[in-house]
Amino acid sequence: MNVIHVSAECYPVAKVGGLGDVVGSLPKYQQQAGVSAKVVMPFYDNKFTAAHKFESVYESELVLGKDTFSFRILKLKKNILEIEVLFVDIPGLLFKDYVYSEDDTARFTAFQIAVMDWMLTLKTKPSIIHCHDHHTGLIPFMAQECFKYQALNQIPVILTIHNAQYQGWFSHDKVHYLPAFDINHIGLLDWDGVINPLAAGIKCAWRVTTVSPSYMKELQQVANGLESLLSHENQKCIGILNGIDAEVWNPETDEFIAKNYSTKNIQTGKTANKKWLCKEFGFSASKPLFAFIGRLVYEKGADLLPEVLDKVLSEKKCSVLILGSGNPEVEKDLKNLQKKHIGVYNTFIGYDEKLSHLIYAGADFLLMPSRVEPCGLNQLYSLRYGTIPLVRSIGGLKDTVMDVEDGGFGFSHQESSAEDILQTLNRAIAFYKDQPAFKKTRKHIMGIDHSWNVSAQKYIDLYNSIKPAKNE
Ligand code: ADP
Ligand code: GLC
């Protein structure tokens, strides 16, 4: 079996959030399980592409509406990645110093056309095309409907929804971007009067997965307008919990952190990393340290943090560190709190991979008050690094964090409200005072196996459950 993953992100080449982590690690674990798995992604103008040399394996032209673009499929001259990654280079369109922006419709439609054009030319066709999120949601439609891709229409296409909030909507006046198809089937592209790539992907993919079982169930109730579609397509949908790359995220070997540790020296390891953070951000190491890492957006409940933190920090019983960026208003509100809570609160507004590792290693607790969380990787990293998660019980958070009061190892709350978050924070502060229980829990969570071993196999089982493609 040979699988091609198609994605906008793949760590360490380009990562905006968890999608990058998943596409950078799932194929690696699939390889280890004996499946050939490659990734195809855009060639961006970023640190990774600047630092490495590439060679072309295919060159052609693609048509996007009235425009024609030259494109190349590149690979690394010397593969330093653990998986094979192919890059779609479309100068002037994809080669930008960002992953997502305003011009995504043209960029990602062209990306998908290039991927399909290239796959048509492959002597050995993939046995599975695995698409990720709306940026690749037109591929299931194109494989099934576009005349020029008929030779690919027997290859099963899987679509994984990492986040249904974003659907890639564009208006019908851009439908000519797509290669010719039977216009009577235009309804497959449409949802609510606009072209909706995620909806088209859900309709046309052979199987649809989401990144946790709970999120799959929730999507039938709340899916940013796609509830009825997902209920209707229920038979081909399945939730598979994300795993983590246990080699990249390993406190024993992590090169980003101040001191490596395992369950054997957890106390000295966590203390050294906490000290590093406290020194860097001006905190006293004696108080419990809470952290938030992530996109500062409504979905993550970040807008609730300023009110909650202002209240909890006034009592000076804990310290809080924020790493993230996103909504400018939330960024401003979070930064403004700094003047009022010197010595117990700090922020790093921006993106910093190394700092994120140091925080998972050095914090005592991680905050995830998400309104929507398809899976969430932060809580899985935090468990691996012995940092106790505080989560809203939703999506993947519900599937991975059990409250201490229910015999579990974290703290969870039901509502997305400042009051509930505050109450949970206070429960955690009280728990920290019981050091034997705190240390026991910390040790326990480090031992939970969330590596991809189990879930990578679930994807393989899913592929195998589909009737074999004709060309296999
Ligand atoms: P999402 O993909 O919705 O943002 P996930 O929990 O799946 O959420 O994954 C987020 C990933 O991005 C994690 O690897 C997390 O450590 C990382 N991350 C988020 N914000 C930042 C940041 N500001 N700096 C460094 N890493 C970040
Ligand atoms: C999305 C989701 C997040 C998930 C990630 C990886 O960005 O918001 O919950 O963990 O994708 O699947």
Short mmCIF file of C-alpha atoms and ligand atoms in Angstrom, two decimals:
data_model
loop_
_atom_site.label_atom_id
_atom_site.label_comp_id
_atom_site.label_asym_id
_atom_site.label_seq_id
_atom_site.Cartn_x
_atom_site.Cartn_y
_atom_site.Cartn_z
CA MET A 1 0.00 0.00 0.00
CA ASN A 2 1.28 3.45 -0.77
CA VAL A 3 -0.37 6.53 0.67
CA ILE A 4 0.03 10.13 -0.39
CA HIS A 5 -0.90 12.69 2.24
CA VAL A 6 -1.81 16.08 0.79
CA SER A 7 -1.56 18.98 3.21
CA ALA A 8 -0.86 22.70 3.55
CA GLU A 9 1.38 22.09 6.57
CA CYS A 10 3.95 19.51 7.63
CA TYR A 11 6.36 19.88 10.55
CA PRO A 12 9.28 20.74 10.45
CA VAL A 13 8.85 22.24 6.97
CA ALA A 14 5.89 24.51 7.72
CA LYS A 15 3.70 24.56 10.80
CA VAL A 16 0.98 26.94 11.87
CA GLY A 17 -0.70 24.61 14.35
CA GLY A 18 -1.53 21.00 15.07
CA LEU A 19 -2.16 20.11 11.42
CA GLY A 20 1.58 20.53 10.82
CA ASP A 21 2.39 18.25 13.74
CA VAL A 22 -0.01 15.55 12.58
CA VAL A 23 1.12 15.50 8.96
CA GLY A 24 4.74 15.57 10.09
CA SER A 25 4.28 12.50 12.27
CA LEU A 26 1.41 10.26 11.15
CA PRO A 27 3.16 9.22 7.90
CA LYS A 28 6.32 8.43 9.85
CA TYR A 29 4.43 6.01 12.08
CA GLN A 30 2.61 4.58 9.06
CA GLN A 31 5.99 3.87 7.50
CA GLN A 32 7.06 2.12 10.68
CA ALA A 33 3.91 0.01 10.41
CA GLY A 34 4.99 -1.08 6.95
CA VAL A 35 2.98 1.28 4.75
CA SER A 36 4.70 3.53 2.26
CA ALA A 37 3.55 7.06 3.13
CA LYS A 38 4.59 10.33 1.50
CA VAL A 39 3.53 13.94 1.93
CA VAL A 40 2.85 16.48 -0.81
CA MET A 41 2.74 20.07 0.32
CA PRO A 42 3.27 23.60 -1.03
CA PHE A 43 6.77 25.01 -1.47
CA TYR A 44 6.75 28.12 0.71
CA ASP A 45 9.32 30.86 1.05
CA ASN A 46 10.35 30.05 4.62
CA LYS A 47 13.34 29.19 6.80
CA PHE A 48 13.20 25.52 5.88
CA THR A 49 13.20 26.02 2.12
CA ALA A 50 15.93 28.67 2.41
CA ALA A 51 18.15 26.31 4.39
CA HIS A 52 17.94 23.28 2.08
CA LYS A 53 18.63 22.35 -1.52
CA PHE A 54 15.93 20.90 -3.74
CA GLU A 55 15.76 19.16 -7.08
CA SER A 56 12.95 18.99 -9.55
CA VAL A 57 11.25 15.64 -10.24
CA TYR A 58 8.50 16.94 -12.49
CA GLU A 59 7.77 20.15 -14.37
CA SER A 60 4.65 21.26 -16.17
CA GLU A 61 2.03 23.97 -16.49
CA LEU A 62 -1.34 24.16 -14.85
CA VAL A 63 -4.43 26.07 -15.79
CA LEU A 64 -6.29 28.06 -13.18
CA GLY A 65 -9.26 29.73 -14.82
CA LYS A 66 -7.86 32.12 -17.43
CA ASP A 67 -4.29 31.90 -16.11
CA THR A 68 -1.55 29.42 -16.77
CA PHE A 69 1.20 28.80 -14.20
CA SER A 70 4.39 26.83 -14.53
CA PHE A 71 4.93 24.48 -11.65
CA ARG A 72 7.48 21.98 -10.43
CA ILE A 73 7.40 19.08 -8.05
CA LEU A 74 10.51 19.26 -5.92
CA LYS A 75 12.17 16.97 -3.46
CA LEU A 76 15.05 17.51 -1.07
CA LYS A 77 18.44 16.82 -2.65
CA LYS A 78 19.42 15.11 0.56
CA ASN A 79 16.46 13.91 2.53
CA ILE A 80 16.99 14.94 6.14
CA LEU A 81 13.37 14.22 7.02
CA GLU A 82 12.21 10.85 8.24
CA ILE A 83 9.56 10.70 5.55
CA GLU A 84 9.55 11.61 1.88
CA VAL A 85 8.08 15.04 1.32
CA LEU A 86 7.32 16.39 -2.15
CA PHE A 87 6.90 20.09 -2.68
CA VAL A 88 4.65 21.84 -5.17
CA ASP A 89 6.44 24.93 -6.37
CA ILE A 90 4.22 27.50 -8.08
CA PRO A 91 6.28 30.69 -8.22
CA GLY A 92 4.19 33.81 -7.70
CA LEU A 93 1.38 31.86 -6.05
CA LEU A 94 2.50 29.40 -3.41
CA PHE A 95 6.06 30.59 -2.84
CA LYS A 96 5.19 33.19 -0.17
CA ASP A 97 6.51 33.82 3.32
CA TYR A 98 3.17 32.77 4.80
CA VAL A 99 1.07 29.62 4.79
CA TYR A 100 -2.42 31.14 4.89
CA SER A 101 -3.68 34.52 3.83
CA GLU A 102 -6.40 36.36 1.90
CA ASP A 103 -5.50 34.79 -1.44
CA ASP A 104 -5.98 31.19 -0.35
CA THR A 105 -8.63 30.30 -2.95
CA ALA A 106 -6.32 30.79 -5.93
CA ARG A 107 -3.27 29.43 -4.10
CA PHE A 108 -4.75 26.23 -2.77
CA THR A 109 -6.92 25.51 -5.80
CA ALA A 110 -3.79 25.76 -7.94
CA PHE A 111 -1.94 23.58 -5.42
CA GLN A 112 -4.61 20.88 -5.68
CA ILE A 113 -4.68 21.03 -9.49
CA ALA A 114 -0.89 20.67 -9.57
CA VAL A 115 -1.07 17.66 -7.24
CA MET A 116 -3.73 16.01 -9.43
CA ASP A 117 -1.91 16.80 -12.70
CA TRP A 118 1.28 15.32 -11.28
CA MET A 119 -0.45 12.21 -9.91
CA LEU A 120 -1.89 11.56 -13.38
CA THR A 121 1.67 11.16 -14.65
CA LEU A 122 2.83 8.72 -11.96
CA LYS A 123 3.59 5.23 -13.22
CA THR A 124 2.73 3.78 -9.84
CA LYS A 125 -0.38 5.53 -8.68
CA PRO A 126 -1.01 5.90 -4.96
CA SER A 127 -3.30 3.29 -3.45
CA ILE A 128 -4.78 5.94 -1.13
CA ILE A 129 -4.93 9.73 -1.38
CA HIS A 130 -5.25 11.16 2.11
CA CYS A 131 -6.36 14.81 2.18
CA HIS A 132 -6.21 17.10 5.18
CA ASP A 133 -8.65 19.96 5.82
CA HIS A 134 -10.39 22.27 3.38
CA HIS A 135 -7.19 23.29 1.55
CA THR A 136 -7.28 19.84 -0.01
CA GLY A 137 -11.07 19.37 0.03
CA LEU A 138 -11.44 19.87 -3.72
CA ILE A 139 -9.29 16.81 -4.46
CA PRO A 140 -12.03 14.27 -3.63
CA PHE A 141 -14.34 16.20 -5.97
CA MET A 142 -11.78 16.56 -8.75
CA ALA A 143 -10.84 12.88 -8.59
CA GLN A 144 -14.46 11.88 -8.91
CA GLU A 145 -15.81 14.54 -11.29
CA CYS A 146 -13.19 16.25 -13.45
CA PHE A 147 -12.92 14.69 -16.91
CA LYS A 148 -9.17 15.00 -17.07
CA TYR A 149 -8.66 13.03 -13.85
CA GLN A 150 -10.71 9.98 -14.84
CA ALA A 151 -7.61 7.80 -14.52
CA LEU A 152 -7.55 8.62 -10.81
CA ASN A 153 -11.20 8.07 -10.00
CA GLN A 154 -10.72 4.53 -8.67
CA ILE A 155 -8.24 5.61 -6.01
CA PRO A 156 -9.90 5.89 -2.61
CA VAL A 157 -9.66 9.42 -1.26
CA ILE A 158 -9.81 10.00 2.49
CA LEU A 159 -10.51 13.40 3.97
CA THR A 160 -9.47 14.18 7.52
CA ILE A 161 -11.20 17.15 9.12
CA HIS A 162 -8.84 18.76 11.57
CA ASN A 163 -11.05 21.75 12.02
CA ALA A 164 -14.52 22.25 10.55
CA GLN A 165 -14.65 25.91 11.56
CA TYR A 166 -12.67 26.77 8.45
CA GLN A 167 -14.21 25.59 5.19
CA GLY A 168 -12.46 27.56 2.43
CA TRP A 169 -15.66 29.13 1.05
CA PHE A 170 -15.52 30.99 -2.28
CA SER A 171 -18.11 32.36 -4.62
CA HIS A 172 -19.46 30.66 -7.72
CA ASP A 173 -17.75 33.21 -9.97
CA LYS A 174 -14.49 31.36 -9.28
CA VAL A 175 -15.81 27.92 -10.17
CA HIS A 176 -13.98 28.19 -13.51
CA TYR A 177 -10.74 27.73 -11.52
CA LEU A 178 -11.56 24.01 -11.55
CA PRO A 179 -10.82 21.77 -14.54
CA ALA A 180 -13.93 20.89 -16.59
CA PHE A 181 -16.57 18.66 -15.02
CA ASP A 182 -20.20 17.80 -15.71
CA ILE A 183 -21.96 21.03 -14.77
CA ASN A 184 -25.01 19.03 -13.67
CA HIS A 185 -22.89 17.94 -10.72
CA ILE A 186 -22.08 21.45 -9.53
CA GLY A 187 -24.24 20.82 -6.48
CA LEU A 188 -21.43 18.68 -5.08
CA LEU A 189 -19.31 21.80 -4.73
CA ASP A 190 -22.04 23.98 -3.29
CA TRP A 191 -23.19 24.46 0.25
CA ASP A 192 -25.57 27.25 1.09
CA GLY A 193 -25.08 29.12 -2.16
CA VAL A 194 -21.29 29.22 -2.19
CA ILE A 195 -18.51 26.85 -3.19
CA ASN A 196 -17.49 25.08 -0.02
CA PRO A 197 -14.34 22.96 -0.41
CA LEU A 198 -14.75 21.26 2.95
CA ALA A 199 -18.37 20.32 2.17
CA ALA A 200 -17.35 19.13 -1.31
CA GLY A 201 -14.64 17.01 0.28
CA ILE A 202 -17.10 15.50 2.75
CA LYS A 203 -19.54 14.68 -0.06
CA CYS A 204 -16.99 13.15 -2.41
CA ALA A 205 -14.38 11.51 -0.17
CA TRP A 206 -14.62 7.73 0.18
CA ARG A 207 -14.19 8.09 3.93
CA VAL A 208 -14.19 11.11 6.24
CA THR A 209 -12.32 11.14 9.49
CA THR A 210 -12.02 13.65 12.30
CA VAL A 211 -9.24 13.85 14.81
CA SER A 212 -11.13 12.53 17.84
CA PRO A 213 -14.25 10.40 18.35
CA SER A 214 -16.00 13.06 20.48
CA TYR A 215 -15.46 15.75 17.86
CA MET A 216 -17.06 13.47 15.27
CA LYS A 217 -20.18 13.22 17.44
CA GLU A 218 -20.19 16.95 18.18
CA LEU A 219 -19.96 17.84 14.51
CA GLN A 220 -23.39 16.38 13.94
CA GLN A 221 -24.74 19.05 16.33
CA VAL A 222 -22.34 21.97 15.73
CA ALA A 223 -20.23 22.16 12.58
CA ASN A 224 -20.35 25.75 11.42
CA GLY A 225 -23.26 25.02 9.09
CA LEU A 226 -22.28 21.49 8.02
CA GLU A 227 -24.20 19.61 10.75
CA SER A 228 -26.86 18.16 8.44
CA LEU A 229 -24.27 17.17 5.85
CA LEU A 230 -22.20 15.34 8.45
CA SER A 231 -25.26 13.62 9.86
CA HIS A 232 -26.25 12.59 6.35
CA GLU A 233 -22.76 11.23 5.59
CA ASN A 234 -22.49 9.59 9.01
CA GLN A 235 -21.99 6.10 7.52
CA LYS A 236 -18.62 6.97 6.03
CA CYS A 237 -17.39 9.06 8.97
CA ILE A 238 -15.13 7.94 11.80
CA GLY A 239 -13.26 9.72 14.60
CA ILE A 240 -9.64 8.64 15.10
CA LEU A 241 -7.77 10.25 17.96
CA ASN A 242 -4.55 12.04 17.03
CA GLY A 243 -1.29 10.74 18.36
CA ILE A 244 1.95 12.56 19.03
CA ASP A 245 5.45 12.12 17.70
CA ALA A 246 6.93 10.61 20.84
CA GLU A 247 10.45 11.13 19.47
CA VAL A 248 10.11 14.85 18.83
CA TRP A 249 8.16 15.32 22.05
CA ASN A 250 10.33 13.43 24.50
CA PRO A 251 11.56 15.22 27.66
CA GLU A 252 14.38 12.71 27.92
CA THR A 253 16.00 13.82 24.65
CA ASP A 254 14.34 17.17 23.79
CA GLU A 255 17.13 19.54 22.74
CA PHE A 256 15.03 22.63 23.31
CA ILE A 257 14.59 22.28 27.06
CA ALA A 258 16.84 23.39 29.93
CA LYS A 259 17.26 19.93 31.47
CA ASN A 260 16.24 16.55 30.12
CA TYR A 261 14.28 14.26 32.38
CA SER A 262 12.23 11.10 32.57
CA THR A 263 9.93 9.67 35.24
CA LYS A 264 13.08 8.66 37.12
CA ASN A 265 14.27 12.22 37.73
CA ILE A 266 11.05 14.11 37.17
CA GLN A 267 11.44 16.31 40.25
CA THR A 268 14.90 17.66 39.37
CA GLY A 269 14.02 17.88 35.68
CA LYS A 270 10.78 19.78 36.10
CA THR A 271 12.33 22.04 38.74
CA ALA A 272 15.27 22.98 36.49
CA ASN A 273 12.96 23.83 33.61
CA LYS A 274 10.58 25.75 35.85
CA LYS A 275 13.51 27.73 37.24
CA TRP A 276 14.59 28.61 33.72
CA LEU A 277 11.10 29.89 32.88
CA CYS A 278 10.74 31.77 36.17
CA LYS A 279 14.08 33.50 35.70
CA GLU A 280 13.29 34.38 32.10
CA PHE A 281 9.82 35.73 32.86
CA GLY A 282 10.38 37.19 36.34
CA PHE A 283 8.37 34.79 38.49
CA SER A 284 9.00 33.21 41.87
CA ALA A 285 9.43 29.44 41.45
CA SER A 286 7.57 28.71 44.69
CA LYS A 287 4.10 29.34 43.24
CA PRO A 288 2.33 26.92 40.91
CA LEU A 289 2.99 27.97 37.33
CA PHE A 290 0.12 27.85 34.84
CA ALA A 291 0.68 28.31 31.11
CA PHE A 292 -1.34 28.77 27.97
CA ILE A 293 0.14 28.00 24.55
CA GLY A 294 -1.80 28.55 21.37
CA ARG A 295 -3.73 30.63 18.95
CA LEU A 296 -5.36 33.57 20.75
CA VAL A 297 -8.75 33.06 19.16
CA TYR A 298 -12.36 32.61 20.22
CA GLU A 299 -12.21 28.86 19.48
CA LYS A 300 -9.48 28.43 22.09
CA GLY A 301 -11.44 30.46 24.67
CA ALA A 302 -8.55 32.96 24.71
CA ASP A 303 -10.93 35.92 25.01
CA LEU A 304 -12.03 34.60 28.42
CA LEU A 305 -8.50 34.59 29.78
CA PRO A 306 -8.00 38.31 30.58
CA GLU A 307 -10.99 38.39 32.98
CA VAL A 308 -10.12 35.04 34.58
CA LEU A 309 -6.43 35.81 34.96
CA ASP A 310 -7.02 39.27 36.36
CA LYS A 311 -9.10 37.69 39.13
CA VAL A 312 -6.87 34.75 39.95
CA LEU A 313 -3.64 36.75 39.79
CA SER A 314 -4.97 39.39 42.19
CA GLU A 315 -4.70 36.75 44.90
CA LYS A 316 -1.03 36.14 44.05
CA LYS A 317 -1.39 32.38 44.62
CA CYS A 318 0.01 31.36 41.24
CA SER A 319 1.98 32.57 38.23
CA VAL A 320 0.76 32.54 34.65
CA LEU A 321 2.66 32.58 31.37
CA ILE A 322 1.03 33.04 27.97
CA LEU A 323 2.62 32.07 24.64
CA GLY A 324 0.51 32.82 21.61
CA SER A 325 -0.73 35.18 18.98
CA GLY A 326 -3.97 35.80 17.17
CA ASN A 327 -6.80 38.24 17.74
CA PRO A 328 -5.23 41.71 18.23
CA GLU A 329 -7.82 42.68 20.88
CA VAL A 330 -7.08 39.58 22.95
CA GLU A 331 -3.34 40.10 22.49
CA LYS A 332 -3.72 43.67 23.76
CA ASP A 333 -5.88 42.70 26.75
CA LEU A 334 -3.45 39.96 27.74
CA LYS A 335 -0.45 42.26 27.42
CA ASN A 336 -2.17 45.01 29.39
CA LEU A 337 -2.49 42.74 32.41
CA GLN A 338 1.29 42.69 32.69
CA LYS A 339 1.58 46.11 34.32
CA LYS A 340 -0.91 45.14 36.99
CA HIS A 341 0.52 41.71 37.81
CA ILE A 342 4.27 42.13 37.73
CA GLY A 343 6.14 39.13 39.14
CA VAL A 344 3.28 36.66 38.63
CA TYR A 345 2.28 37.16 35.01
CA ASN A 346 3.96 37.49 31.65
CA THR A 347 3.25 37.04 27.97
CA PHE A 348 5.18 36.18 24.85
CA ILE A 349 3.07 37.35 21.95
CA GLY A 350 4.31 35.50 18.90
CA TYR A 351 5.27 32.04 17.76
CA ASP A 352 8.27 30.27 19.29
CA GLU A 353 8.68 26.52 18.90
CA LYS A 354 11.60 26.28 21.37
CA LEU A 355 9.80 28.27 24.04
CA SER A 356 6.74 26.04 23.67
CA HIS A 357 8.88 22.99 24.54
CA LEU A 358 10.39 24.82 27.52
CA ILE A 359 6.92 25.68 28.74
CA TYR A 360 5.58 22.13 28.44
CA ALA A 361 8.64 21.08 30.44
CA GLY A 362 8.68 23.83 33.06
CA ALA A 363 5.04 24.65 33.80
CA ASP A 364 3.07 22.86 36.49
CA PHE A 365 -0.30 23.18 34.75
CA LEU A 366 -1.49 23.88 31.20
CA LEU A 367 -4.66 25.84 30.46
CA MET A 368 -6.92 24.81 27.56
CA PRO A 369 -10.30 26.46 27.99
CA SER A 370 -11.26 25.76 24.36
CA ARG A 371 -14.73 26.36 23.03
CA VAL A 372 -13.99 24.02 20.14
CA GLU A 373 -11.16 21.47 20.18
CA PRO A 374 -11.21 18.83 17.45
CA CYS A 375 -8.36 17.00 19.16
CA GLY A 376 -5.80 19.31 20.72
CA LEU A 377 -2.17 18.32 20.87
CA ASN A 378 -1.10 20.69 23.63
CA GLN A 379 -2.72 18.58 26.32
CA LEU A 380 -1.00 15.47 24.93
CA TYR A 381 2.42 17.17 24.95
CA SER A 382 1.75 18.50 28.41
CA LEU A 383 0.90 15.00 29.69
CA ARG A 384 4.12 13.65 28.23
CA TYR A 385 6.10 16.40 29.97
CA GLY A 386 4.38 15.91 33.34
CA THR A 387 2.37 19.12 33.19
CA ILE A 388 -1.19 18.70 34.41
CA PRO A 389 -3.82 19.93 31.94
CA LEU A 390 -6.88 22.04 32.81
CA VAL A 391 -9.36 21.68 30.00
CA ARG A 392 -12.88 22.34 28.94
CA SER A 393 -14.46 18.95 28.42
CA ILE A 394 -14.99 19.10 24.66
CA GLY A 395 -13.81 17.24 21.55
CA GLY A 396 -10.42 15.62 21.91
CA LEU A 397 -9.95 17.17 25.35
CA LYS A 398 -12.90 15.14 26.58
CA ASP A 399 -11.36 11.99 25.07
CA THR A 400 -7.92 12.46 26.63
CA VAL A 401 -8.25 14.23 30.00
CA MET A 402 -10.10 12.76 32.94
CA ASP A 403 -10.75 14.89 36.02
CA VAL A 404 -9.00 14.02 39.30
CA GLU A 405 -12.41 13.96 40.96
CA ASP A 406 -13.41 11.11 38.66
CA GLY A 407 -10.24 9.18 39.46
CA GLY A 408 -8.32 10.83 36.63
CA PHE A 409 -5.28 13.06 36.29
CA GLY A 410 -6.40 16.50 35.12
CA PHE A 411 -8.99 19.18 35.69
CA SER A 412 -11.97 19.71 33.48
CA HIS A 413 -15.02 21.92 33.35
CA GLN A 414 -18.15 21.85 31.25
CA GLU A 415 -19.02 25.42 30.35
CA SER A 416 -17.03 27.88 28.35
CA SER A 417 -17.34 30.60 30.97
CA ALA A 418 -14.96 32.71 33.02
CA GLU A 419 -16.63 31.38 36.16
CA ASP A 420 -16.00 27.71 35.29
CA ILE A 421 -12.39 28.35 34.29
CA LEU A 422 -11.75 30.25 37.49
CA GLN A 423 -13.23 27.50 39.59
CA THR A 424 -11.03 24.92 37.84
CA LEU A 425 -7.95 27.06 38.34
CA ASN A 426 -8.71 27.33 42.03
CA ARG A 427 -9.16 23.57 42.27
CA ALA A 428 -5.74 23.11 40.68
CA ILE A 429 -4.12 25.65 43.02
CA ALA A 430 -5.53 23.71 45.98
CA PHE A 431 -4.33 20.42 44.47
CA TYR A 432 -0.80 21.80 44.14
CA LYS A 433 -0.69 22.23 47.93
CA ASP A 434 -1.06 18.47 48.31
CA GLN A 435 2.44 17.82 46.98
CA PRO A 436 2.40 13.99 47.31
CA ALA A 437 -0.81 13.81 45.21
CA PHE A 438 0.51 16.41 42.76
CA LYS A 439 3.80 14.53 42.26
CA LYS A 440 2.07 11.18 41.93
CA THR A 441 -0.25 12.55 39.25
CA ARG A 442 2.62 14.20 37.42
CA LYS A 443 4.50 10.93 37.27
CA HIS A 444 1.41 9.02 36.19
CA ILE A 445 0.63 11.30 33.23
CA MET A 446 4.16 11.05 31.88
CA GLY A 447 3.61 7.33 31.45
CA ILE A 448 0.42 7.62 29.36
CA ASP A 449 1.16 6.50 25.80
CA HIS A 450 -0.30 8.92 23.27
CA SER A 451 2.21 8.11 20.56
CA TRP A 452 0.86 7.42 17.07
CA ASN A 453 1.40 3.66 17.41
CA VAL A 454 -2.27 2.91 18.01
CA SER A 455 -3.89 5.57 15.83
CA ALA A 456 -1.58 5.18 12.83
CA GLN A 457 -2.73 1.55 12.72
CA LYS A 458 -6.37 2.70 12.92
CA TYR A 459 -5.85 4.73 9.75
CA ILE A 460 -4.22 1.75 8.08
CA ASP A 461 -7.17 -0.44 9.11
CA LEU A 462 -9.49 2.17 7.65
CA TYR A 463 -7.58 2.17 4.34
CA ASN A 464 -7.72 -1.62 4.30
CA SER A 465 -11.45 -1.63 4.95
CA ILE A 466 -12.03 0.16 1.65
CA LYS A 467 -12.34 -2.05 -1.38
CA PRO A 468 -8.96 -2.22 -3.13
CA ALA A 469 -8.34 0.24 -5.93
CA LYS A 470 -8.35 -1.33 -9.41
CA ASN A 471 -4.71 -0.51 -10.00
CA GLU A 472 -3.43 -2.31 -6.89
P1 ADP B 1 -4.40 24.07 16.79
O1 ADP B 1 -3.90 23.27 15.68
O2 ADP B 1 -5.89 24.21 16.81
O3 ADP B 1 -3.75 25.40 16.92
P2 ADP B 1 -3.29 21.98 18.53
O4 ADP B 1 -3.38 21.81 20.01
O5 ADP B 1 -3.67 20.82 17.72
O6 ADP B 1 -4.10 23.30 18.16
O7 ADP B 1 -1.80 22.26 18.10
C1 ADP B 1 -1.14 23.45 18.35
C2 ADP B 1 0.32 23.24 18.04
O8 ADP B 1 0.91 24.51 17.78
C3 ADP B 1 1.11 22.64 19.18
O9 ADP B 1 2.24 22.00 18.65
C4 ADP B 1 1.53 23.89 19.97
O10 ADP B 1 2.64 23.65 20.80
C5 ADP B 1 1.85 24.83 18.82
N1 ADP B 1 1.72 26.25 19.10
C6 ADP B 1 0.59 26.99 19.14
N2 ADP B 1 0.86 28.28 19.35
C7 ADP B 1 2.20 28.36 19.45
C8 ADP B 1 3.10 29.44 19.67
N3 ADP B 1 2.67 30.68 19.83
N4 ADP B 1 4.43 29.17 19.69
C9 ADP B 1 4.88 27.90 19.53
N5 ADP B 1 4.08 26.85 19.34
C10 ADP B 1 2.76 27.08 19.29
C1 GLC B 2 -6.74 21.51 14.32
C2 GLC B 2 -7.52 21.48 15.62
C3 GLC B 2 -6.79 20.81 16.75
C4 GLC B 2 -6.14 19.53 16.30
C5 GLC B 2 -5.24 19.83 15.11
C6 GLC B 2 -4.52 18.59 14.60
O1 GLC B 2 -5.96 22.62 14.17
O2 GLC B 2 -7.93 22.78 15.99
O3 GLC B 2 -7.70 20.53 17.80
O4 GLC B 2 -5.38 18.97 17.34
O5 GLC B 2 -5.98 20.33 14.06
O6 GLC B 2 -5.41 17.60 14.17
#
